[in-house]
mmCIF file of C-alpha atoms and ligand atoms in Angstrom:
data_model
loop_
_atom_site.group_PDB
_atom_site.id
_atom_site.type_symbol
_atom_site.label_atom_id
_atom_site.label_comp_id
_atom_site.label_asym_id
_atom_site.label_seq_id
_atom_site.Cartn_x
_atom_site.Cartn_y
_atom_site.Cartn_z
ATOM 1 C CA MET M 4 4.574 40.575 42.661
ATOM 2 C CA GLU M 5 7.013 41.692 45.329
ATOM 3 C CA ILE M 6 8.427 39.035 47.666
ATOM 4 C CA THR M 7 10.647 41.485 49.549
ATOM 5 C CA LYS M 8 11.736 45.002 48.638
ATOM 6 C CA ASP M 9 14.463 43.606 46.349
ATOM 7 C CA ILE M 10 13.075 40.204 45.347
ATOM 8 C CA LYS M 11 10.397 40.136 42.628
ATOM 9 C CA TYR M 12 8.353 37.313 41.135
ATOM 10 C CA ALA M 13 9.024 36.560 37.455
ATOM 11 C CA GLY M 14 7.257 33.198 37.057
ATOM 12 C CA VAL M 15 4.291 32.087 34.950
ATOM 13 C CA ASN M 16 1.040 30.119 35.249
ATOM 14 C CA ASP M 17 0.406 27.221 32.889
ATOM 15 C CA HIS M 18 -3.219 26.248 32.239
ATOM 16 C CA GLU M 19 -2.459 24.425 28.994
ATOM 17 C CA VAL M 20 -0.304 21.584 30.326
ATOM 18 C CA ASP M 21 -1.984 18.208 29.713
ATOM 19 C CA LEU M 22 0.145 16.061 32.021
ATOM 20 C CA PHE M 23 2.782 17.573 34.287
ATOM 21 C CA GLU M 24 6.089 15.732 33.940
ATOM 22 C CA GLY M 25 4.348 13.507 31.418
ATOM 23 C CA GLN M 26 2.114 11.762 33.969
ATOM 24 C CA TYR M 27 0.355 13.926 36.573
ATOM 25 C CA ILE M 28 -3.039 15.491 35.923
ATOM 26 C CA VAL M 29 -3.086 19.105 37.097
ATOM 27 C CA PRO M 30 -6.721 20.257 37.091
ATOM 28 C CA ASN M 31 -5.698 23.690 38.344
ATOM 29 C CA GLY M 32 -2.677 24.054 36.091
ATOM 30 C CA MET M 33 0.892 24.547 37.185
ATOM 31 C CA ALA M 34 3.111 27.447 38.178
ATOM 32 C CA TYR M 35 6.759 27.659 37.154
ATOM 33 C CA ASN M 36 8.266 30.142 39.561
ATOM 34 C CA SER M 37 11.221 32.352 38.813
ATOM 35 C CA TYR M 38 12.511 35.294 40.808
ATOM 36 C CA VAL M 39 14.699 38.324 40.270
ATOM 37 C CA ILE M 40 16.916 39.737 43.016
ATOM 38 C CA MET M 41 17.567 43.421 42.379
ATOM 39 C CA ASP M 42 20.852 44.594 43.880
ATOM 40 C CA GLU M 43 24.114 46.141 42.616
ATOM 41 C CA LYS M 44 24.318 42.886 40.715
ATOM 42 C CA ILE M 45 21.039 41.415 39.484
ATOM 43 C CA ALA M 46 20.388 37.702 39.795
ATOM 44 C CA VAL M 47 17.571 35.761 38.109
ATOM 45 C CA MET M 48 16.598 32.553 39.895
ATOM 46 C CA ASP M 49 15.819 29.775 37.376
ATOM 47 C CA THR M 50 13.902 29.886 34.085
ATOM 48 C CA VAL M 51 10.473 28.395 33.261
ATOM 49 C CA ASP M 52 8.856 25.856 30.922
ATOM 50 C CA LYS M 53 9.685 26.223 27.218
ATOM 51 C CA ASN M 54 6.154 27.302 26.255
ATOM 52 C CA PHE M 55 6.515 30.456 28.345
ATOM 53 C CA LYS M 56 9.844 31.743 27.055
ATOM 54 C CA ASP M 57 8.539 35.092 25.791
ATOM 55 C CA GLU M 58 6.281 35.757 28.773
ATOM 56 C CA TRP M 59 9.148 35.006 31.150
ATOM 57 C CA LEU M 60 11.702 37.120 29.283
ATOM 58 C CA ASN M 61 9.141 39.963 29.290
ATOM 59 C CA ASN M 62 8.608 39.549 33.035
ATOM 60 C CA ILE M 63 12.349 39.910 33.575
ATOM 61 C CA LYS M 64 12.511 42.940 31.284
ATOM 62 C CA GLU M 65 9.713 44.634 33.188
ATOM 63 C CA ILE M 66 11.447 44.028 36.499
ATOM 64 C CA VAL M 67 14.974 45.061 35.523
ATOM 65 C CA GLY M 68 13.896 48.039 33.363
ATOM 66 C CA ASP M 69 16.926 49.571 31.665
ATOM 67 C CA LYS M 70 19.354 47.396 33.626
ATOM 68 C CA THR M 71 20.447 43.886 32.655
ATOM 69 C CA PRO M 72 20.789 40.753 34.789
ATOM 70 C CA ASP M 73 24.321 39.765 35.813
ATOM 71 C CA TYR M 74 23.557 36.188 36.807
ATOM 72 C CA LEU M 75 21.158 33.370 36.079
ATOM 73 C CA VAL M 76 21.140 30.954 39.015
ATOM 74 C CA VAL M 77 20.106 27.472 37.859
ATOM 75 C CA GLN M 78 19.029 25.394 40.841
ATOM 76 C CA HIS M 79 17.511 22.478 38.973
ATOM 77 C CA MET M 80 17.930 21.161 35.432
ATOM 78 C CA GLU M 81 14.551 19.508 34.909
ATOM 79 C CA PRO M 82 13.181 21.260 31.818
ATOM 80 C CA ASP M 83 10.137 22.753 33.564
ATOM 81 C CA HIS M 84 12.729 25.167 35.029
ATOM 82 C CA SER M 85 15.732 24.997 32.752
ATOM 83 C CA ALA M 86 14.232 25.078 29.260
ATOM 84 C CA ASN M 87 15.061 28.730 28.647
ATOM 85 C CA ILE M 88 18.675 28.876 29.792
ATOM 86 C CA ASP M 89 19.765 29.186 26.162
ATOM 87 C CA ALA M 90 17.197 31.926 25.480
ATOM 88 C CA PHE M 91 18.392 33.839 28.542
ATOM 89 C CA ALA M 92 22.032 33.407 27.521
ATOM 90 C CA GLU M 93 21.214 34.816 24.101
ATOM 91 C CA ALA M 94 19.142 37.721 25.461
ATOM 92 C CA TYR M 95 21.820 38.677 28.017
ATOM 93 C CA PRO M 96 25.189 37.784 26.462
ATOM 94 C CA ASP M 97 27.197 39.335 29.312
ATOM 95 C CA ALA M 98 25.386 37.487 32.113
ATOM 96 C CA GLN M 99 27.030 34.544 33.862
ATOM 97 C CA ILE M 100 25.363 31.267 34.705
ATOM 98 C CA VAL M 101 25.627 30.087 38.291
ATOM 99 C CA SER M 102 25.036 26.409 38.965
ATOM 100 C CA SER M 103 26.425 23.130 40.240
ATOM 101 C CA LYS M 104 29.079 21.181 38.384
ATOM 102 C CA LYS M 105 26.603 18.388 37.635
ATOM 103 C CA ALA M 106 24.096 20.889 36.235
ATOM 104 C CA PHE M 107 26.640 22.200 33.714
ATOM 105 C CA VAL M 108 27.164 18.646 32.474
ATOM 106 C CA MET M 109 23.378 18.398 31.994
ATOM 107 C CA MET M 110 23.340 21.736 30.146
ATOM 108 C CA GLY M 111 25.822 20.191 27.721
ATOM 109 C CA GLN M 112 23.377 17.331 27.218
ATOM 110 C CA PHE M 113 20.260 19.482 26.856
ATOM 111 C CA PHE M 114 21.681 22.406 24.888
ATOM 112 C CA GLY M 115 24.818 21.067 23.232
ATOM 113 C CA THR M 116 26.856 23.622 25.213
ATOM 114 C CA ASP M 117 27.801 23.886 28.878
ATOM 115 C CA PHE M 118 28.343 27.663 28.572
ATOM 116 C CA ALA M 119 32.008 27.095 29.494
ATOM 117 C CA ASP M 120 33.054 30.745 29.188
ATOM 118 C CA ARG M 121 30.191 31.960 31.376
ATOM 119 C CA GLN M 122 30.151 29.399 34.168
ATOM 120 C CA VAL M 123 30.199 30.161 37.874
ATOM 121 C CA VAL M 124 30.347 26.747 39.539
ATOM 122 C CA VAL M 125 28.981 26.631 43.080
ATOM 123 C CA GLY M 126 28.707 23.865 45.676
ATOM 124 C CA GLU M 127 27.922 23.374 49.358
ATOM 125 C CA GLY M 128 28.842 26.521 51.265
ATOM 126 C CA SER M 129 29.674 28.648 48.190
ATOM 127 C CA THR M 130 28.504 32.246 48.309
ATOM 128 C CA LEU M 131 27.757 34.896 45.720
ATOM 129 C CA GLU M 132 27.805 38.574 46.665
ATOM 130 C CA LEU M 133 25.254 40.713 44.851
ATOM 131 C CA GLY M 134 25.848 43.892 46.883
ATOM 132 C CA ALA M 135 23.542 44.095 49.876
ATOM 133 C CA HIS M 136 22.476 40.482 49.319
ATOM 134 C CA THR M 137 24.623 37.419 49.807
ATOM 135 C CA LEU M 138 23.491 34.158 48.249
ATOM 136 C CA ASN M 139 24.542 31.031 50.151
ATOM 137 C CA PHE M 140 24.323 27.759 48.252
ATOM 138 C CA VAL M 141 23.127 24.530 49.794
ATOM 139 C CA THR M 142 23.371 21.295 47.831
ATOM 140 C CA ALA M 143 20.245 19.127 47.744
ATOM 141 C CA PRO M 144 21.324 16.013 45.833
ATOM 142 C CA MET M 145 18.442 13.755 44.769
ATOM 143 C CA VAL M 146 15.745 16.172 45.835
ATOM 144 C CA HIS M 147 14.851 14.914 43.360
ATOM 145 C CA TRP M 148 17.663 15.125 40.766
ATOM 146 C CA PRO M 149 21.387 14.879 41.550
ATOM 147 C CA GLU M 150 22.422 18.393 40.494
ATOM 148 C CA VAL M 151 19.957 20.332 42.654
ATOM 149 C CA ILE M 152 21.083 23.296 44.721
ATOM 150 C CA MET M 153 19.011 25.496 46.967
ATOM 151 C CA THR M 154 19.889 29.106 47.658
ATOM 152 C CA TYR M 155 19.615 31.040 50.900
ATOM 153 C CA ASP M 156 19.558 34.823 50.739
ATOM 154 C CA SER M 157 20.875 35.657 54.206
ATOM 155 C CA THR M 158 19.994 39.347 53.847
ATOM 156 C CA ASP M 159 16.251 38.880 53.349
ATOM 157 C CA LYS M 160 16.202 35.456 55.054
ATOM 158 C CA VAL M 161 14.690 33.853 51.970
ATOM 159 C CA LEU M 162 15.225 30.201 51.079
ATOM 160 C CA PHE M 163 14.896 29.450 47.371
ATOM 161 C CA ALA M 164 13.978 25.798 47.794
ATOM 162 C CA ALA M 165 14.043 24.411 44.222
ATOM 163 C CA ASP M 166 11.248 21.777 43.935
ATOM 164 C CA GLY M 167 11.090 21.533 47.749
ATOM 165 C CA PHE M 168 7.802 22.824 49.216
ATOM 166 C CA GLY M 169 6.330 22.898 45.719
ATOM 167 C CA LYS M 170 2.822 21.885 44.749
ATOM 168 C CA PHE M 171 0.629 21.293 41.740
ATOM 169 C CA GLY M 172 -1.643 24.164 40.732
ATOM 170 C CA ALA M 173 -1.201 27.584 39.154
ATOM 171 C CA LEU M 174 -0.885 30.631 41.397
ATOM 172 C CA ASP M 175 -4.060 32.272 40.064
ATOM 173 C CA VAL M 176 -6.191 29.454 41.516
ATOM 174 C CA ASP M 177 -6.966 29.428 45.203
ATOM 175 C CA GLU M 178 -6.819 25.920 46.687
ATOM 176 C CA ASP M 179 -5.701 24.055 49.785
ATOM 177 C CA TRP M 180 -1.899 23.838 49.992
ATOM 178 C CA ALA M 181 -1.441 20.470 51.679
ATOM 179 C CA CYS M 182 -3.585 18.380 49.339
ATOM 180 C CA GLU M 183 -1.749 19.256 46.134
ATOM 181 C CA ALA M 184 1.637 19.624 47.869
ATOM 182 C CA ARG M 185 1.266 16.101 49.272
ATOM 183 C CA ARG M 186 0.285 14.650 45.902
ATOM 184 C CA TYR M 187 3.272 16.455 44.352
ATOM 185 C CA TYR M 188 5.659 15.349 47.117
ATOM 186 C CA PHE M 189 4.750 11.656 47.088
ATOM 187 C CA GLY M 190 4.456 11.517 43.317
ATOM 188 C CA ILE M 191 7.702 13.239 42.481
ATOM 189 C CA VAL M 192 9.985 13.361 45.520
ATOM 190 C CA GLY M 193 8.575 10.505 47.650
ATOM 191 C CA LYS M 194 11.345 8.029 46.869
ATOM 192 C CA TYR M 195 13.975 10.391 48.296
ATOM 193 C CA GLY M 196 12.897 10.758 51.932
ATOM 194 C CA LYS M 197 16.428 10.315 53.253
ATOM 195 C CA GLN M 198 17.762 13.070 51.012
ATOM 196 C CA VAL M 199 14.908 15.405 51.996
ATOM 197 C CA GLN M 200 15.675 14.734 55.654
ATOM 198 C CA ALA M 201 19.310 15.712 55.034
ATOM 199 C CA VAL M 202 18.242 19.040 53.490
ATOM 200 C CA LEU M 203 15.757 19.711 56.307
ATOM 201 C CA LYS M 204 18.639 19.337 58.768
ATOM 202 C CA LYS M 205 20.651 21.946 56.874
ATOM 203 C CA ALA M 206 17.608 24.229 56.658
ATOM 204 C CA ALA M 207 17.076 23.974 60.425
ATOM 205 C CA ALA M 208 20.349 25.855 60.895
ATOM 206 C CA LEU M 209 19.096 28.798 58.801
ATOM 207 C CA ASP M 210 16.920 31.672 59.944
ATOM 208 C CA ILE M 211 14.183 31.466 57.299
ATOM 209 C CA ALA M 212 11.409 34.059 56.969
ATOM 210 C CA THR M 213 10.217 33.138 53.471
ATOM 211 C CA ILE M 214 10.357 30.023 51.302
ATOM 212 C CA CYS M 215 10.365 30.578 47.543
ATOM 213 C CA PRO M 216 9.766 27.231 45.821
ATOM 214 C CA LEU M 217 9.837 26.593 42.082
ATOM 215 C CA HIS M 218 6.152 25.582 42.105
ATOM 216 C CA GLY M 219 3.229 26.780 44.182
ATOM 217 C CA PRO M 220 2.819 29.774 46.443
ATOM 218 C CA ILE M 221 5.543 31.700 48.219
ATOM 219 C CA LEU M 222 5.375 30.673 51.865
ATOM 220 C CA LYS M 223 5.667 33.455 54.444
ATOM 221 C CA GLU M 224 3.403 32.685 57.382
ATOM 222 C CA ASP M 225 3.511 29.770 59.757
ATOM 223 C CA LEU M 226 6.530 28.092 58.156
ATOM 224 C CA GLY M 227 6.568 25.512 60.953
ATOM 225 C CA TYR M 228 3.381 23.997 59.517
ATOM 226 C CA TYR M 229 4.981 23.311 56.128
ATOM 227 C CA ILE M 230 8.308 22.173 57.560
ATOM 228 C CA ASP M 231 6.541 19.825 59.969
ATOM 229 C CA LEU M 232 4.586 18.212 57.118
ATOM 230 C CA TYR M 233 7.785 17.821 55.080
ATOM 231 C CA ASP M 234 9.457 16.228 58.077
ATOM 232 C CA LYS M 235 6.586 13.712 58.478
ATOM 233 C CA TRP M 236 6.398 12.939 54.780
ATOM 234 C CA SER M 237 10.133 12.469 54.310
ATOM 235 C CA SER M 238 10.489 10.310 57.419
ATOM 236 C CA TYR M 239 7.612 8.079 56.164
ATOM 237 C CA GLN M 240 5.537 8.637 59.282
ATOM 238 C CA PRO M 241 1.750 8.645 58.819
ATOM 239 C CA GLU M 242 0.449 12.180 58.809
ATOM 240 C CA GLU M 243 -2.781 11.250 60.569
ATOM 241 C CA GLU M 244 -4.859 8.336 61.795
ATOM 242 C CA GLY M 245 -7.136 6.961 59.138
ATOM 243 C CA ILE M 246 -7.898 4.019 56.883
ATOM 244 C CA PHE M 247 -7.411 4.210 53.154
ATOM 245 C CA ILE M 248 -8.928 1.499 50.966
ATOM 246 C CA ALA M 249 -7.508 1.127 47.470
ATOM 247 C CA TYR M 250 -9.452 -1.259 45.271
ATOM 248 C CA THR M 251 -10.199 -2.498 41.799
ATOM 249 C CA SER M 252 -13.422 -4.202 40.819
ATOM 250 C CA VAL M 253 -14.294 -5.790 37.490
ATOM 251 C CA TYR M 254 -18.033 -6.477 37.897
ATOM 252 C CA GLY M 255 -18.762 -4.636 41.127
ATOM 253 C CA ASN M 256 -18.487 -7.509 43.596
ATOM 254 C CA THR M 257 -15.161 -6.420 45.083
ATOM 255 C CA GLU M 258 -16.525 -2.895 45.235
ATOM 256 C CA LYS M 259 -19.525 -4.164 47.236
ATOM 257 C CA ALA M 260 -17.105 -5.730 49.721
ATOM 258 C CA VAL M 261 -15.289 -2.401 50.003
ATOM 259 C CA GLU M 262 -18.570 -0.565 50.578
ATOM 260 C CA LEU M 263 -19.475 -3.026 53.302
ATOM 261 C CA LEU M 264 -16.076 -2.620 54.938
ATOM 262 C CA VAL M 265 -16.444 1.191 54.891
ATOM 263 C CA GLU M 266 -19.864 0.864 56.513
ATOM 264 C CA LYS M 267 -18.599 -1.526 59.195
ATOM 265 C CA LEU M 268 -15.549 0.603 59.959
ATOM 266 C CA LYS M 269 -17.722 3.677 60.431
ATOM 267 C CA GLU M 270 -20.171 1.742 62.593
ATOM 268 C CA LYS M 271 -17.276 0.666 64.766
ATOM 269 C CA GLY M 272 -16.074 4.213 65.240
ATOM 270 C CA ALA M 273 -13.367 4.792 62.599
ATOM 271 C CA GLU M 274 -13.398 8.531 61.950
ATOM 272 C CA THR M 275 -11.468 8.756 58.722
ATOM 273 C CA VAL M 276 -12.105 6.150 56.053
ATOM 274 C CA GLU M 277 -11.470 6.858 52.376
ATOM 275 C CA ALA M 278 -11.704 4.583 49.367
ATOM 276 C CA SER M 279 -10.449 4.893 45.811
ATOM 277 C CA ASP M 280 -11.169 2.885 42.661
ATOM 278 C CA LEU M 281 -7.689 2.618 41.187
ATOM 279 C CA ALA M 282 -8.933 2.047 37.646
ATOM 280 C CA ARG M 283 -11.107 5.149 37.611
ATOM 281 C CA GLU M 284 -9.561 7.659 39.991
ATOM 282 C CA ASP M 285 -6.220 9.451 39.948
ATOM 283 C CA MET M 286 -3.476 7.003 40.920
ATOM 284 C CA ALA M 287 -1.258 9.808 42.297
ATOM 285 C CA GLU M 288 -4.066 10.827 44.649
ATOM 286 C CA ALA M 289 -4.305 7.219 45.846
ATOM 287 C CA VAL M 290 -0.535 7.058 46.411
ATOM 288 C CA GLU M 291 -0.772 10.271 48.426
ATOM 289 C CA ASP M 292 -3.588 8.865 50.585
ATOM 290 C CA ALA M 293 -1.715 5.623 51.218
ATOM 291 C CA PHE M 294 1.105 7.711 52.705
ATOM 292 C CA ARG M 295 -1.227 10.099 54.500
ATOM 293 C CA TYR M 296 -2.940 7.520 56.733
ATOM 294 C CA ASP M 297 -1.653 4.830 59.061
ATOM 295 C CA ARG M 298 -3.761 1.899 57.776
ATOM 296 C CA LEU M 299 -4.124 0.677 54.205
ATOM 297 C CA VAL M 300 -6.562 -1.887 52.815
ATOM 298 C CA LEU M 301 -5.923 -3.375 49.374
ATOM 299 C CA ALA M 302 -8.836 -5.095 47.628
ATOM 300 C CA THR M 303 -8.489 -6.653 44.208
ATOM 301 C CA THR M 304 -9.311 -9.468 41.843
ATOM 302 C CA THR M 305 -7.188 -12.423 40.923
ATOM 303 C CA TYR M 306 -6.322 -11.915 37.271
ATOM 304 C CA ASN M 307 -4.144 -14.059 34.985
ATOM 305 C CA ASN M 308 -3.044 -15.931 38.092
ATOM 306 C CA ASP M 309 -1.747 -12.622 39.463
ATOM 307 C CA ILE M 310 -3.450 -9.386 40.497
ATOM 308 C CA PHE M 311 -5.515 -6.896 38.554
ATOM 309 C CA PRO M 312 -3.188 -4.536 36.589
ATOM 310 C CA PHE M 313 -4.156 -1.239 38.270
ATOM 311 C CA MET M 314 -3.508 -2.751 41.702
ATOM 312 C CA ARG M 315 -0.156 -4.096 40.557
ATOM 313 C CA GLU M 316 0.795 -0.629 39.347
ATOM 314 C CA PHE M 317 -0.394 0.939 42.597
ATOM 315 C CA ILE M 318 1.604 -1.409 44.804
ATOM 316 C CA ALA M 319 4.654 -0.928 42.579
ATOM 317 C CA ASP M 320 4.255 2.849 43.061
ATOM 318 C CA LEU M 321 4.251 2.376 46.837
ATOM 319 C CA VAL M 322 7.203 0.003 46.878
ATOM 320 C CA GLU M 323 9.213 2.300 44.594
ATOM 321 C CA ARG M 324 8.625 5.063 47.162
ATOM 322 C CA ASP M 325 9.810 2.923 50.064
ATOM 323 C CA TYR M 326 6.374 2.418 51.644
ATOM 324 C CA GLN M 327 6.817 1.619 55.339
ATOM 325 C CA ASN M 328 5.518 2.098 58.890
ATOM 326 C CA ARG M 329 1.911 1.164 58.116
ATOM 327 C CA THR M 330 -0.633 -1.587 58.779
ATOM 328 C CA ILE M 331 -1.899 -3.343 55.651
ATOM 329 C CA ALA M 332 -4.983 -5.524 55.219
ATOM 330 C CA LEU M 333 -5.816 -7.580 52.137
ATOM 331 C CA ILE M 334 -9.070 -8.460 50.393
ATOM 332 C CA GLU M 335 -8.992 -10.785 47.401
ATOM 333 C CA ASN M 336 -11.632 -11.957 44.991
ATOM 334 C CA GLY M 337 -11.415 -14.919 42.634
ATOM 335 C CA THR M 338 -14.003 -17.083 40.943
ATOM 336 C CA TRP M 339 -11.501 -19.921 40.858
ATOM 337 C CA GLY M 340 -8.054 -20.169 42.480
ATOM 338 C CA PRO M 341 -7.851 -16.785 44.284
ATOM 339 C CA VAL M 342 -4.181 -15.806 44.693
ATOM 340 C CA ALA M 343 -4.387 -12.009 44.850
ATOM 341 C CA ALA M 344 -3.776 -11.719 48.617
ATOM 342 C CA LYS M 345 -0.665 -13.871 48.428
ATOM 343 C CA LYS M 346 0.631 -11.921 45.408
ATOM 344 C CA MET M 347 -0.033 -8.505 46.984
ATOM 345 C CA ARG M 348 1.673 -9.525 50.187
ATOM 346 C CA ALA M 349 4.686 -10.810 48.282
ATOM 347 C CA MET M 350 5.077 -7.454 46.526
ATOM 348 C CA LEU M 351 5.020 -5.549 49.819
ATOM 349 C CA GLU M 352 6.823 -7.937 52.112
ATOM 350 C CA GLY M 353 10.250 -6.286 51.867
ATOM 351 C CA GLY M 354 8.942 -2.939 53.214
ATOM 352 C CA LYS M 355 10.279 -1.691 56.532
ATOM 353 C CA ASN M 356 7.946 -1.945 59.519
ATOM 354 C CA LEU M 357 4.876 -3.065 57.593
ATOM 355 C CA THR M 358 2.396 -5.032 59.692
ATOM 356 C CA PHE M 359 -0.126 -7.268 57.933
ATOM 357 C CA ALA M 360 -3.569 -7.640 59.478
ATOM 358 C CA GLU M 361 -4.313 -11.108 60.803
ATOM 359 C CA ASN M 362 -7.655 -11.165 58.973
ATOM 360 C CA THR M 363 -7.554 -11.529 55.215
ATOM 361 C CA VAL M 364 -10.840 -11.537 53.301
ATOM 362 C CA THR M 365 -11.354 -14.033 50.482
ATOM 363 C CA ILE M 366 -14.389 -13.570 48.252
ATOM 364 C CA LYS M 367 -15.348 -16.303 45.823
ATOM 365 C CA SER M 368 -17.079 -14.305 43.038
ATOM 366 C CA ALA M 369 -19.567 -12.493 45.276
ATOM 367 C CA LEU M 370 -20.085 -11.771 48.962
ATOM 368 C CA ASN M 371 -21.606 -14.590 50.988
ATOM 369 C CA GLU M 372 -22.043 -15.284 54.663
ATOM 370 C CA ALA M 373 -18.454 -16.462 55.101
ATOM 371 C CA SER M 374 -16.861 -13.437 53.436
ATOM 372 C CA ILE M 375 -19.218 -11.031 55.194
ATOM 373 C CA ALA M 376 -18.047 -12.521 58.495
ATOM 374 C CA GLN M 377 -14.431 -12.040 57.406
ATOM 375 C CA ILE M 378 -15.134 -8.381 56.636
ATOM 376 C CA GLU M 379 -16.699 -7.948 60.063
ATOM 377 C CA ALA M 380 -13.627 -9.488 61.686
ATOM 378 C CA LEU M 381 -11.278 -7.320 59.624
ATOM 379 C CA ALA M 382 -13.219 -4.183 60.552
ATOM 380 C CA ASP M 383 -12.900 -5.130 64.239
ATOM 381 C CA GLU M 384 -9.176 -5.647 63.866
ATOM 382 C CA LEU M 385 -8.635 -2.346 62.004
ATOM 383 C CA VAL M 386 -10.412 -0.188 64.587
ATOM 384 C CA LYS M 387 -8.990 -2.050 67.584
HETATM 385 FE FE1 FEO C 25 9.847 21.192 38.964
HETATM 386 FE FE2 FEO C 25 11.899 18.621 39.210
HETATM 387 O O1 FEO C 25 11.129 20.019 38.312
#
């Protein structure tokens, strides 16, 4: 695949991965992107996952033909991209390795060598001349590891964006970009909004025609769309108006309350209402939806004088990612001594600009007239 006349795709598709980064389901697999810049000097941009060493080395061989790469640029040391640095170093003993100082320390940790005699250390503002192409390095600390650099090819106006603008899904599967990019962003990068904002500011000063991320498709058209979403996500602003209901239900009674709330909200004119059973549906998808919409309803059971485990995990996921700027409503169920609403609120209370709905619903075992009235009142408040 040709990105520009001189930049070729050398990455791989992974349909075998069970859980990406040890926790995320990837029904459509995963792509580990790598690129080769063909110039007087040849640069390879990042490696791929360890299971694809041979395929990746073959891809490079096919691209470079009878030439050999001069540089391997390592933008990110997480092993989905860095696992084959040693294999590359062995295959091309004269090539140098270009990376940040912190990344070389990590290479020492991962490989038992920091390739001291082959290092080219780069930082903010460093450049590397390949011939016609100049690579300009931009540091991107904590997006989402500390050693990350991005690389701007000022000749072809290409930004190699490391994990930025990446998504779940292999490149041989056609699917909506935003859905799996949002799940990826909030799952993996979501905690680091401030750092993403800092990189977006640097990127705004560059004339970018193409974004080459380490996962997901190469972005060429309508870059404003992607950059605008990244700006919203990293500044913790809701992407759109809508109500997301995250719930757990042990015997179906809390679920019935959720169903009733969905019905009432729709009756009262709410256009977007989505609900997810946290015990049975993908938690990362629920986290993504909580950030996508401006209103969140949490419905759960009192359990061991606390809250049901899946809800506790969900709220912890939100808090860890600095959940803010949203309205939150609470529904609790308890056969005796319901405390779930109080406990959920306590977990979230430190979040910036979180508004709690005035109406809280308390169910004692099953819906009754009183709790149905509370749901009606909550629905009114949420669509107001
Ligand atoms: Fe795609 Fe952070 O590794």
